[in-house]
Amino acid sequence: MRAARLIKMVLLLQSRPSMTAAELARELEVSERTVTRDAQALSEAGVPVYADRGRTGGYRLVGGYRTRLTGLARGEAEALFLSGVPGALREMGLQDTASAARLKVSAALLPSLRDAPRTAAQRFHLDAPNWFCEVPAPELLPTVADAVWDDRRVVARYRRGATEVERELEPYGLVLKAGVWYLCARVPGHGTFRVYRVDRFALVGAGTERFERDPEFDLPAFWEERAEQFARSILRTEVVVRLSPEGMRALPHAVDPVAAREALAEAAGADGEGGGDGWVTVTLPVESEEVARTQLTALGPEAEVLAPASLREWFAAQAVRLALLYGPERSA
């Protein structure tokens, strides 16, 4: 265990100019005192670890020291070959680059690990787009991806409805969500980050001017927060629904799952009326009445719409139509 930790410490210091004891402790999941002891052990073993004193001090390797302790275990090698998303790499124009990198890594593996690419590929495959949804790759995606990799500013024309707006952007990162590509970018001079659908760019021109990335920007955290904000922003209408126990179980599969869980948590409790014991009344945020029609129809007789009145009337009319379609006189 300690040997693996010492190797990881050397590799961390090899990849960065300097690291504080606190940073190493966080990466290695140990105390700062343990970091101090490990650094001493490495120094005694001949690894030139140097400790700078003072407020801005830290640990570093002296004289460009490089270790050859880079052997991969089988699990590590297989995980490495799982990290690529073939379709996404192809759409960004990086397929050849990724293929060359995988070949180089494969050639460097021990003979006993040469089958890692095949064993990983035969066990896990990522198919990102939704079912029944073929989204073509945006034509300008490779240009945008190049700018993201190089931290180069771009001038873009973006379609908003029937109009186009021109923006100078600092492209920070790309996100592939359900087969759709999004660009997370910042307008120079503004501190806020925005999200753009790549397929709505009419033109992207990447110049030579580079921008300095905000070191505090965290793409996964930003996307998670923005995605949640977006999901909540479109839920502008509320409906009141009574649900059977089966309806409660099915609700998160029919509507926004977060909204469903919150509505069920705030439910008034079982009211025992009209549908058998265990029915509850919930107030559910939805995108619109039209969307609610499709979503709540999936629950069938396990849900009764109470409000708004217009939605309840719509379901009542549908119930009459269904009764006419499936009544005994139709089957006779």
C-alpha angles and dihedrals in degrees: 000000000000092000091056090048092051091051091050090049091054091048091049092052090045091056096049135044093235141347131198122232089251092054092048091047090053094048094045094039093231137109123277088246089059089050089055092051092046092050089052091049091051091049091051089050091056101263106133100232111165125195118212113206128220138049094307094039129117144143125297141162116254125232100005092296113190125192126212091208093112101117115141126224117225094257091049093049093049092047089052092058090048091059095079124083104206097200094047093047090051093050091050091050093247100113096106093044092050092046091053091049092051091050091052092049091047091052091051095051123101113261090251090060100044091104093059094102092052096044092050095046092050092053105040133032128170118216103181106184122085121255116277090012120111107184113186116224111260111257093228095048096102090052091050092046092052090053091049092052094047098040089236124158117240135201109220139180110217126196116231108179108301094344135071127219126197120224138175106221141189102216108214105170149344126233126194109207120177091332095312122111120223129187120216106206144155129224108234111258093023123097097209125092122221136196124232130185106236093215089062094061110108093186136006122189117185115201131189098261113109127204130216111246120231103248090210094059111113111189099197092046092045093050093047091052094044093046090053091048091050093048090052095043094061094051095088101145132063128213129187115223137176113218134196118220088264090048090054091053092048098043097087089054093051102044138022102313095218092050090047094051092048092047092050091047090054095044116133092234136252113333098182095214131134100339105051132269117320099038115139135194118231135182106222128193112223136174095247142326089263092055091044090057092061095039098047093041086068089065093059115184091351091082134052118195112221101173152066094036093223092058093046090051090051092053091045090055091049090050090054091050091049091049090053092049096048102029121125093256089062094052095045 
